[in-house]
């Protein structure tokens, strides 16, 4: 059974123009347990989508992607600041070049950015959105956020579909626990062998016909989020492609 979305709805695959110098359309609101939740799209929508940013937090490239998804699907997209009350990791320290930077990154993952703790935050927020009247809620994440998303997509998840883009700590074992439609879009910096195993696993799931996948072998880890360089044509094209696939996936899975 194929796990690639073939979406006949051209409107869902036609995204707004991608800009390298972007001013986000959404606003920051206090929602649930969070003082800052980037919110974009219609004020009210039947369904909702939650974005888990990478360790660098709110960045124009990530916010633009959320705006694109919200605009294309006419669905509210929420991006909570899961690092409250602390700050996101500084992109100036990545990749770590000095011992202190390495220690800071280790402390970050062991503290406010702990994947298990953030997974609990994510699923709690998803349940909150359901309690507010959204019939179906999906989630997607980048890098570290991808790890959080897949870990929050197992048994008793509040989510109805999930997707990960250039995920950090990509794990076949995590994917085996999936209970909802899933999409995976790794970069050249994630092992292709792991990707192939993951595709094999999701191809055997009962919801395989709703899943999607693509290996971006010419893209680097981070191209669709904070580390993306949309002034470069190849990065821009891959950015447009992956957001088009996310839109088609969520349109079909929700």
XYZ file of C-alpha atoms in Angstrom:
254
model
C 0.000 0.000 0.000
C 1.399 3.377 -0.971
C 2.152 5.919 1.740
C 2.527 8.877 -0.590
C -0.292 11.409 -0.706
C -1.650 11.997 -4.183
C -3.806 15.047 -3.678
C -6.041 15.983 -6.637
C -7.039 19.274 -5.047
C -4.714 21.772 -6.732
C -5.791 24.562 -4.399
C -4.264 22.712 -1.457
C -0.955 22.409 -3.245
C -0.794 26.036 -4.371
C 0.756 28.007 -1.558
C 1.114 31.776 -1.111
C 4.356 33.325 -2.377
C 7.327 32.501 -0.159
C 9.349 35.532 0.884
C 12.907 35.725 2.166
C 12.148 38.966 4.037
C 8.929 38.067 5.798
C 6.584 39.859 8.182
C 4.391 37.335 10.039
C 0.605 37.682 9.750
C -0.355 36.146 13.068
C -0.510 37.449 16.621
C 0.724 36.272 20.025
C -2.003 35.299 22.476
C -2.284 33.828 25.947
C -3.831 30.368 25.603
C -4.031 27.395 27.929
C -0.897 27.301 30.076
C 1.071 29.672 27.833
C 1.494 33.424 27.812
C 2.804 33.393 24.245
C 1.162 31.311 21.537
C 1.694 32.446 17.958
C -1.765 32.169 16.424
C -2.490 32.485 12.725
C -5.411 31.824 10.417
C -9.126 32.230 11.064
C -10.206 33.293 14.538
C -12.276 30.112 14.732
C -11.981 26.924 12.690
C -13.468 23.464 12.936
C -10.044 21.849 13.186
C -6.696 23.116 14.475
C -3.000 22.463 13.889
C -0.170 22.817 16.429
C 3.371 23.632 15.320
C 6.356 22.695 17.483
C 9.230 24.944 16.468
C 12.898 23.928 16.628
C 15.205 24.841 19.536
C 15.620 28.382 18.184
C 11.998 29.275 18.882
C 9.973 31.816 16.915
C 11.765 32.518 13.621
C 10.389 34.207 10.464
C 10.908 31.060 8.375
C 8.901 28.944 10.829
C 6.211 31.607 11.273
C 5.857 32.023 7.510
C 5.322 28.286 7.186
C 2.576 28.396 9.817
C 0.931 31.294 7.975
C 1.091 29.358 4.702
C -0.580 26.292 6.221
C -3.267 28.363 7.957
C -4.015 30.377 4.823
C -4.116 27.368 2.508
C -6.269 25.161 4.748
C -8.348 27.950 6.334
C -7.456 26.354 9.659
C -6.092 28.009 12.802
C -2.453 27.141 13.492
C -1.053 27.511 17.010
C 2.634 27.679 17.964
C 3.066 27.679 21.767
C 6.246 28.892 23.405
C 7.166 25.597 25.029
C 10.303 27.187 26.494
C 8.420 29.476 28.884
C 9.556 30.907 31.221
C 13.042 30.507 29.726
C 14.431 31.514 26.333
C 15.005 29.546 23.147
C 18.539 28.409 22.368
C 20.611 31.075 20.636
C 21.188 30.311 16.961
C 24.531 32.113 17.323
C 25.739 29.190 19.460
C 24.856 26.561 16.863
C 26.563 24.436 15.876
C 28.483 24.538 19.176
C 32.092 25.578 18.626
C 33.304 25.957 22.185
C 33.079 23.795 25.279
C 30.719 26.276 26.937
C 28.381 26.231 23.931
C 28.353 22.434 24.023
C 27.581 22.473 27.722
C 24.848 25.068 27.240
C 23.212 22.898 24.580
C 23.427 19.812 26.780
C 21.906 21.730 29.693
C 19.161 23.040 27.410
C 18.119 19.539 26.313
C 18.330 18.307 29.869
C 16.261 21.202 31.174
C 13.514 23.272 29.572
C 13.822 21.423 26.239
C 13.621 17.900 27.686
C 11.788 15.876 24.990
C 9.702 13.798 27.458
C 8.610 16.894 29.390
C 7.815 18.802 26.204
C 5.877 15.846 24.797
C 3.624 16.053 27.852
C 3.209 19.811 27.298
C 2.303 19.206 23.656
C -0.314 16.539 24.342
C -1.810 18.641 27.143
C -2.118 21.593 24.757
C -3.685 19.356 22.099
C -6.252 18.142 24.633
C -6.919 21.759 25.600
C -7.723 22.642 21.977
C -10.117 19.713 21.777
C -11.808 20.971 24.960
C -12.245 24.346 23.262
C -14.351 22.822 20.519
C -11.912 21.861 17.763
C -13.134 18.553 16.321
C -9.760 17.389 15.020
C -6.285 18.587 15.948
C -3.038 17.827 14.113
C 0.573 18.652 14.938
C 3.893 19.038 13.125
C 7.414 19.778 14.297
C 10.953 20.533 13.190
C 14.271 19.082 14.355
C 13.927 18.730 18.150
C 10.239 19.514 17.699
C 9.942 16.532 15.366
C 11.098 14.236 18.154
C 8.506 15.755 20.476
C 5.738 15.368 17.885
C 6.372 11.703 17.091
C 6.601 10.875 20.805
C 3.232 12.552 21.276
C 1.562 10.567 18.501
C 1.201 7.200 20.201
C -1.416 5.593 22.413
C -4.059 7.958 23.843
C -2.802 10.921 21.814
C -5.216 13.848 21.464
C -3.977 14.378 17.918
C -5.541 13.079 14.730
C -2.485 13.403 12.462
C 1.168 14.394 12.815
C 4.168 15.269 10.661
C 7.894 15.781 11.215
C 10.348 17.772 9.095
C 14.132 17.240 9.280
C 13.618 15.578 12.664
C 16.305 15.295 15.310
C 16.821 11.946 17.017
C 14.745 10.189 14.337
C 13.764 6.788 15.720
C 12.194 3.765 14.085
C 11.041 2.595 17.522
C 9.101 5.830 18.065
C 7.327 5.358 14.748
C 6.292 1.816 15.642
C 4.157 3.312 18.421
C 2.203 5.632 16.088
C -1.584 5.437 16.270
C -2.443 8.253 13.823
C -1.687 9.203 10.182
C 1.899 10.391 9.877
C 4.181 12.219 7.454
C 7.986 12.289 7.557
C 10.320 14.583 5.588
C 14.003 14.117 6.529
C 17.036 15.914 5.122
C 20.350 14.533 3.902
C 21.647 14.848 7.467
C 19.248 12.181 8.753
C 20.214 8.570 7.932
C 18.476 7.362 4.788
C 18.504 3.830 6.190
C 16.396 4.997 9.161
C 14.058 6.807 6.790
C 13.582 3.663 4.708
C 12.820 1.628 7.835
C 10.295 4.239 8.960
C 8.584 4.195 5.564
C 8.353 0.419 5.823
C 6.780 0.666 9.279
C 4.146 3.236 8.324
C 3.337 1.356 5.109
C 1.994 -1.463 7.302
C -0.151 0.750 9.529
C -3.938 0.549 9.163
C -3.919 4.253 8.193
C -1.096 3.897 5.647
C -3.186 5.359 2.832
C -3.322 8.670 4.734
C 0.439 8.898 5.341
C 3.097 10.677 3.317
C 6.882 10.770 3.080
C 9.765 12.225 1.087
C 13.519 12.161 1.607
C 15.043 15.566 0.803
C 18.466 14.248 -0.121
C 19.725 17.617 -1.390
C 18.656 19.636 1.659
C 20.445 20.235 4.974
C 19.013 19.769 8.453
C 16.952 22.868 9.250
C 16.081 24.067 5.741
C 12.325 24.452 6.443
C 12.620 26.250 9.795
C 14.984 28.657 11.586
C 18.130 27.669 9.683
C 16.533 27.941 6.266
C 17.999 30.460 3.805
C 15.137 31.510 1.532
C 17.405 33.792 -0.500
C 18.828 30.623 -2.050
C 16.673 29.222 -4.828
C 17.219 25.544 -4.030
C 16.302 26.108 -0.374
C 13.246 28.138 -1.372
C 12.052 25.443 -3.781
C 12.437 22.700 -1.164
C 10.694 24.936 1.400
C 7.754 25.438 -0.969
C 7.669 21.737 -1.750
C 7.584 20.526 1.857
C 4.916 23.018 2.902
C 2.849 21.990 -0.107
C 3.165 18.379 1.036
C 2.235 19.273 4.623
C -0.874 21.057 3.368
C -1.897 18.120 1.169
C -1.243 15.677 4.018
C -3.296 17.582 6.583
C -6.058 18.209 4.059
C -6.396 14.479 3.532
C -5.762 13.265 7.084
C -8.069 15.666 8.929
